[in-house]
Amino acid sequence: MLEYLSSVFFYFLELMIALFFLYQVASPKVSGLWTAAIGLGLYASAALLSFLLENNVWVNVVSSVLSVFLLCFICFSLNYRLALFYSLLLNTFGGISEYLTIFAQSAVSGSLADYSVGSAVYFQSGAISKILFFLICLLLSRFLRRRRTLKNPPAFFLLFPLASTFILLVFWHINLRTDLPRLDSALVLLSDVFLLAANTLLFSTLIRHQEKQEKLAASEREADELKNQLAVISLMEQQNEDMRRFAHDINNHLTALAQLSSDAEVKKYISALSQKLTGYSAVCHSGNPTLDAILNRYSYECQAQHIEFLFDVRVFNLSNMENTDLVTLMTNLLDNAVQAAALSGEKRISLETTTRNAFGVVILSNSCDTAPAVRNGALISSKKDTLFHGLGLKIVNRILNQYNGFMDWEYCADKKEFTLTLALNQHSSGT
């Protein structure tokens, strides 16, 4: 009876550690009560199977992997591959923790003769191994939380924890069949340490690989969006030029009609119409066609979302910037402003440019009912696609550095207004 109770106790500890790790790195999809009930059922079944088969190590490993896999897949928002990876990884680190403790005792005593289920050595090594297992899971979960949750590991990454588990089982099988000398036990212990280091390195490598892939995908999306933005801006520039020519031609025709007519009311009407057409080409006339096209686009977008959009860009028209940099900078900033203003009560945006000493200054304000998200004094994106839009904020800073500029911001809670101020060196070419 003591043997069965001891197995149940250690299986329960493994369940608690597994649940702690999974709650740290994954989102649950069932209630905590259901998760606990399912986990207890799975691990109780594994403990019963272990007791019926007289603690067969190979069966224990398979049942443990299967229990964690089902727990991950049923109770947490994990796909089958990630559930399998976590189950193999937890089993590997659990096995390494257990074998490190056992072989360390063997290296000291020179024998595993005292190790049996229910013995004092069994409880001692079991308690130490579970503490070590918990510490490993704690470190891994902290690392994962800082680096964002792991998504879908490549299939070949599953082979390493699987191979490590098999190696541990082989070590255990050999040691049970042959009472290894103290030196050989020490070598096995060292091998376990190397396996622990290798699996930890694999885990960190996988996280970094995922981060690089995500950043690459975000960069490609940023490049595609910039390409699309440039195409739209180019089209709008052409439309503005066509409209300018059309307005000029119509104005000439109206002037001719006014000269041909002797009716004062007709001349008055034609004069009023002509004044509206004079100088018409677009909403904005900054002297920078690209900036005009950008502001035209967002003027129409704000109008569609019932946002008041006011701007004054006559003093500084950003003509010293490359078109690609100008489009990237302004679209990132105005996208954020439009999103915040659309969700606010007053729905307003204002854009002003001016000059101060050798710097051209851009002041962008928008209504904002909630304070912006800040981390370590720096703005962070509140959008769902935080990686992509976080990269956009980094690109804005890169452009500012490229033009020897800087950025400042403030939020007025009383006015519910967010103001972003950018200063760009007017003598910098951006190269």
XYZ file of C-alpha atoms in Angstrom:
431
model
C 0.000 0.000 0.000
C 2.856 2.340 0.839
C 4.324 1.809 -2.624
C 1.057 2.806 -4.289
C 0.579 5.866 -2.060
C 4.136 7.040 -2.716
C 3.638 6.731 -6.485
C 0.364 8.648 -6.263
C 2.039 11.373 -4.191
C 4.857 11.936 -6.701
C 2.476 11.789 -9.652
C 0.419 14.468 -7.915
C 3.511 16.651 -7.514
C 4.309 16.201 -11.212
C 0.752 17.277 -12.064
C 1.067 20.422 -9.954
C 4.370 21.328 -11.608
C 2.997 20.655 -15.098
C -0.086 22.786 -14.406
C 2.083 25.597 -13.050
C 4.188 25.569 -16.214
C 1.238 25.359 -18.597
C -0.673 28.183 -16.915
C 2.422 30.345 -17.308
C 2.948 29.706 -21.019
C -0.506 28.938 -22.464
C -4.094 30.163 -22.296
C -6.605 27.784 -20.697
C -9.693 26.907 -22.716
C -11.665 25.237 -19.929
C -12.296 26.294 -16.342
C -9.754 25.682 -13.614
C -12.048 23.140 -11.982
C -12.339 21.111 -15.170
C -8.592 21.371 -15.759
C -7.891 20.060 -12.249
C -10.409 17.231 -12.666
C -9.039 16.174 -16.059
C -5.447 16.421 -14.821
C -6.188 14.348 -11.730
C -7.938 11.727 -13.852
C -5.054 11.471 -16.314
C -2.311 11.305 -13.680
C -4.305 8.918 -11.459
C -4.641 6.601 -14.440
C -0.883 6.832 -15.051
C -0.180 6.086 -11.372
C -2.539 3.095 -11.404
C -0.919 1.736 -14.560
C 2.516 2.162 -12.956
C 1.364 0.213 -9.877
C -0.222 -2.590 -11.901
C 2.899 -3.029 -14.046
C 5.214 -2.874 -11.036
C 6.702 0.541 -11.852
C 7.913 -0.335 -15.347
C 10.035 2.656 -16.335
C 9.352 2.435 -20.078
C 5.586 2.283 -19.538
C 5.812 5.123 -17.003
C 7.513 7.370 -19.551
C 4.940 6.670 -22.270
C 2.001 7.188 -19.883
C 3.558 10.400 -18.566
C 4.050 11.843 -22.058
C 0.511 10.847 -23.026
C -0.969 12.367 -19.851
C 0.718 15.737 -20.368
C -0.138 15.733 -24.086
C -3.841 15.156 -23.380
C -3.788 17.743 -20.603
C -2.221 20.314 -22.981
C -4.506 19.526 -25.882
C -7.784 19.275 -23.941
C -7.392 22.034 -21.356
C -5.155 24.623 -23.038
C -5.170 26.530 -26.336
C -2.343 24.537 -27.893
C -2.251 22.763 -31.237
C -1.252 19.121 -31.331
C 2.382 19.777 -32.288
C 2.962 22.296 -29.522
C 1.114 20.070 -27.046
C 3.385 17.171 -28.021
C 6.488 19.368 -27.788
C 5.581 20.557 -24.278
C 4.746 17.029 -23.153
C 8.079 15.690 -24.427
C 9.949 18.645 -22.987
C 8.337 18.384 -19.547
C 8.903 14.637 -19.493
C 12.532 15.118 -20.524
C 13.240 17.714 -17.831
C 11.333 15.640 -15.281
C 13.369 12.553 -16.202
C 16.634 14.478 -16.144
C 15.769 15.883 -12.693
C 14.987 12.407 -11.384
C 18.019 10.694 -12.907
C 20.374 13.501 -11.849
C 19.270 12.965 -8.260
C 19.428 9.159 -8.430
C 22.785 8.962 -10.201
C 24.228 11.612 -7.897
C 23.323 9.402 -4.949
C 24.707 6.400 -6.824
C 27.955 8.229 -7.548
C 28.324 8.948 -3.840
C 27.292 5.555 -2.485
C 28.547 3.507 -5.443
C 25.319 1.492 -5.718
C 21.590 1.765 -6.402
C 20.864 -1.106 -4.067
C 19.109 1.129 -1.539
C 16.819 2.640 -4.187
C 13.398 0.961 -4.236
C 9.827 2.219 -4.284
C 8.734 3.130 -0.772
C 12.248 3.205 0.684
C 13.726 6.200 2.523
C 16.157 6.790 -0.348
C 13.206 6.732 -2.776
C 11.361 9.475 -0.880
C 14.524 11.517 -0.449
C 15.525 11.381 -4.120
C 11.919 11.901 -5.209
C 11.542 15.074 -3.159
C 14.856 16.480 -4.389
C 14.116 15.640 -8.019
C 10.676 17.301 -7.891
C 12.191 20.465 -6.404
C 14.778 20.486 -9.192
C 12.054 19.844 -11.782
C 9.999 22.751 -10.419
C 12.976 25.125 -10.546
C 13.684 24.180 -14.182
C 10.033 24.757 -15.135
C 10.025 28.045 -13.274
C 13.056 29.314 -15.208
C 11.675 28.105 -18.545
C 8.268 29.703 -17.945
C 9.869 33.018 -16.974
C 11.971 32.924 -20.136
C 8.905 32.135 -22.254
C 6.805 34.904 -20.724
C 9.505 37.485 -21.477
C 9.872 36.208 -25.034
C 6.145 35.717 -25.748
C 4.433 32.356 -25.931
C 5.904 29.736 -28.217
C 3.748 29.040 -31.256
C 4.333 26.140 -33.631
C 7.764 24.475 -33.397
C 9.163 22.728 -36.496
C 8.578 18.977 -36.452
C 12.297 18.137 -36.273
C 12.567 19.966 -32.927
C 10.458 17.185 -31.407
C 13.199 14.640 -32.071
C 15.652 16.100 -29.573
C 13.588 15.780 -26.368
C 12.385 12.390 -27.619
C 15.982 11.238 -28.160
C 17.009 12.635 -24.767
C 14.250 10.680 -23.040
C 15.317 7.502 -24.829
C 18.953 8.037 -23.771
C 17.891 8.476 -20.147
C 15.899 5.257 -20.305
C 18.886 3.417 -21.751
C 21.103 4.742 -18.930
C 18.552 3.581 -16.378
C 18.182 0.174 -18.035
C 21.947 -0.386 -18.061
C 22.336 0.710 -14.477
C 19.570 -1.606 -13.294
C 21.095 -4.606 -15.095
C 24.654 -3.820 -14.043
C 25.766 -2.240 -10.799
C 28.008 0.455 -12.306
C 31.261 1.425 -10.604
C 31.331 4.843 -8.938
C 33.335 6.374 -11.836
C 30.828 5.117 -14.418
C 27.941 6.468 -12.344
C 29.719 9.813 -12.231
C 30.070 9.763 -16.035
C 26.375 9.000 -16.412
C 25.644 11.874 -14.037
C 27.789 14.188 -16.183
C 25.932 12.991 -19.266
C 22.650 13.908 -17.582
C 24.001 17.390 -16.913
C 24.960 17.724 -20.586
C 21.477 16.551 -21.606
C 19.939 19.179 -19.330
C 22.143 21.897 -20.848
C 21.473 20.696 -24.397
C 17.690 20.649 -23.952
C 17.751 24.074 -22.319
C 19.828 25.377 -25.223
C 17.389 23.775 -27.672
C 14.510 25.495 -25.944
C 16.136 28.946 -26.039
C 17.243 28.386 -29.652
C 13.682 27.537 -30.646
C 12.370 30.719 -29.032
C 14.997 32.862 -30.749
C 14.325 31.109 -34.070
C 10.641 31.935 -33.722
C 11.413 35.567 -32.886
C 13.623 35.924 -35.962
C 10.961 34.362 -38.180
C 8.315 36.693 -36.782
C 10.522 39.754 -37.233
C 11.327 38.694 -40.784
C 7.626 38.234 -41.539
C 6.862 41.613 -39.973
C 9.621 43.259 -42.017
C 8.229 41.725 -45.194
C 4.753 42.945 -44.303
C 6.149 46.400 -43.572
C 7.892 46.424 -46.955
C 4.714 45.267 -48.721
C 2.656 47.917 -46.967
C 5.182 50.602 -47.873
C 5.099 49.437 -51.490
C 1.307 49.651 -51.496
C 1.401 53.045 -49.795
C 3.842 54.381 -52.383
C 1.632 53.091 -55.201
C -1.430 54.784 -53.678
C 0.467 58.029 -53.092
C 1.826 57.989 -56.647
C -1.683 57.457 -58.004
C -3.053 60.287 -55.887
C -0.237 62.586 -57.016
C -1.175 61.861 -60.627
C -4.851 62.439 -59.856
C -4.001 65.752 -58.185
C -1.977 66.811 -61.202
C -4.803 65.846 -63.575
C -7.313 67.705 -61.413
C -5.057 70.749 -61.319
C -4.869 70.826 -65.113
C -8.604 70.236 -65.425
C -9.376 73.044 -62.970
C -7.029 75.366 -64.861
C -8.725 74.587 -68.204
C -12.230 74.987 -66.794
C -11.240 78.269 -65.193
C -10.044 79.548 -68.581
C -13.366 78.575 -70.159
C -15.296 80.332 -67.407
C -13.244 83.477 -67.912
C -14.062 83.393 -71.619
C -17.768 82.903 -70.884
C -17.738 85.848 -68.488
C -16.261 88.051 -71.173
C -18.891 86.953 -73.697
C -21.837 87.605 -71.389
C -23.212 91.049 -70.582
C -25.534 89.834 -67.843
C -24.239 91.007 -64.441
C -25.791 88.066 -62.570
C -24.175 85.584 -64.942
C -20.803 87.282 -64.518
C -21.209 87.256 -60.732
C -22.046 83.538 -60.749
C -19.130 82.719 -63.042
C -16.763 84.784 -60.882
C -17.820 82.930 -57.721
C -17.394 79.583 -59.445
C -14.018 80.627 -60.785
C -12.788 81.581 -57.326
C -13.611 78.111 -56.073
C -11.634 76.564 -58.898
C -8.668 78.903 -58.602
C -5.755 77.110 -57.087
C -7.765 73.894 -56.670
C -5.841 70.691 -57.027
C -6.261 68.902 -53.727
C -7.205 69.374 -50.117
C -3.616 70.346 -49.244
C -1.226 72.684 -51.091
C 2.029 72.385 -49.163
C 4.319 72.484 -52.187
C 5.380 68.881 -51.562
C 3.283 66.613 -53.864
C 3.942 63.502 -51.780
C 2.912 65.173 -48.533
C -0.158 66.608 -50.263
C -1.178 63.150 -51.463
C -0.691 61.667 -47.978
C -2.806 64.352 -46.324
C -5.449 64.058 -49.033
C -5.739 60.337 -48.379
C -6.116 60.757 -44.618
C -8.483 63.699 -45.094
C -10.833 61.412 -47.022
C -10.364 58.617 -44.478
C -11.141 60.957 -41.573
C -14.181 62.258 -43.395
C -15.456 58.706 -43.835
C -15.013 58.064 -40.080
C -16.485 61.471 -39.079
C -13.152 62.671 -37.671
C -12.315 66.373 -37.814
C -8.901 66.662 -39.515
C -7.188 70.079 -39.411
C -3.695 70.737 -40.743
C -1.332 73.594 -41.475
C 1.864 72.540 -43.279
C 2.787 75.754 -45.085
C 5.863 76.607 -43.028
C 7.691 73.254 -43.245
C 6.646 70.755 -45.912
C 9.178 67.938 -45.192
C 10.677 68.373 -48.665
C 14.126 67.379 -47.402
C 12.964 63.798 -46.748
C 13.117 60.907 -49.184
C 9.649 59.917 -50.383
C 9.940 56.405 -48.914
C 10.914 57.821 -45.510
C 8.185 60.464 -45.659
C 5.484 57.910 -46.511
C 6.662 55.480 -43.815
C 6.876 58.181 -41.155
C 3.573 59.926 -41.840
C 1.463 56.823 -42.503
C 2.633 55.159 -39.283
C 1.898 58.276 -37.247
C -1.413 59.097 -38.921
C -2.599 55.482 -38.761
C -2.169 55.556 -34.982
C -3.825 58.978 -34.735
C -6.839 57.909 -36.815
C -7.275 54.705 -34.802
C -7.177 56.564 -31.464
C -9.405 59.415 -32.656
C -11.988 57.022 -34.101
C -12.379 55.398 -30.678
C -12.609 58.713 -28.824
C -15.611 60.852 -28.068
C -14.529 64.093 -29.765
C -12.926 62.541 -32.878
C -10.394 65.158 -33.903
C -6.861 65.271 -35.341
C -4.642 68.269 -35.964
C -1.310 68.414 -37.795
C 0.973 71.431 -37.785
C 4.492 72.018 -39.073
C 6.813 74.843 -38.148
C 10.521 75.598 -37.829
C 12.621 76.102 -34.748
C 16.269 76.981 -35.256
C 17.698 74.373 -37.663
C 14.866 71.917 -37.058
C 11.613 71.363 -38.825
C 8.948 70.504 -36.260
C 5.879 68.318 -36.788
C 3.149 68.515 -34.134
C 0.461 65.843 -34.360
C -2.416 65.885 -31.869
C -5.423 63.632 -31.646
C -8.287 63.065 -29.268
C -7.678 60.028 -27.093
C -9.954 58.935 -24.255
C -7.376 56.667 -22.613
C -3.706 57.256 -21.856
C -1.253 55.517 -24.223
C 0.468 52.298 -23.228
C 3.965 52.905 -21.869
C 6.765 50.544 -20.899
C 9.973 51.824 -19.307
C 9.070 55.362 -20.369
C 8.651 54.401 -24.045
C 5.459 54.155 -26.094
C 4.279 50.671 -26.992
C 1.589 49.669 -29.449
C -1.881 48.843 -28.145
C -2.875 47.134 -31.404
C -3.556 43.408 -31.539
C -0.679 42.764 -33.925
C 1.875 44.063 -31.437
C 4.903 42.628 -33.206
C 4.091 44.233 -36.554
C 3.068 47.618 -35.161
C 5.867 47.527 -32.585
C 8.234 47.209 -35.538
C 6.508 50.246 -37.086
C 7.333 52.333 -34.013
C 10.948 51.203 -34.242
C 11.043 52.237 -37.897
C 9.753 55.698 -36.959
C 12.617 56.021 -34.479
C 15.053 54.797 -37.118
C 13.879 57.483 -39.543
C 14.195 60.140 -36.846
C 17.755 59.023 -36.131
C 18.479 59.022 -39.856
C 17.503 62.697 -40.063
C 19.203 63.603 -36.767
C 15.827 64.150 -35.166
C 14.038 63.235 -31.981
C 10.514 62.676 -30.706
C 8.608 63.777 -27.631
C 5.046 63.155 -26.507
C 2.570 64.096 -23.843
C -0.943 63.121 -22.844
C -3.365 65.618 -21.323
C -5.953 63.730 -19.299
C -8.140 66.841 -18.859
C -8.392 67.493 -22.605
C -8.188 63.790 -23.431
C -5.600 64.664 -26.035
C -2.392 62.964 -27.119
C 0.298 65.156 -28.702
C 3.360 63.896 -30.537
C 6.157 66.312 -31.417
C 8.873 65.412 -33.933
C 11.928 67.542 -34.661
C 13.897 66.864 -37.878
C 17.132 68.482 -38.919
C 16.283 70.433 -42.070
C 19.859 70.205 -43.308
C 20.000 66.400 -43.054
C 19.491 64.443 -46.272
C 18.710 61.166 -44.541
C 21.707 59.329 -45.984
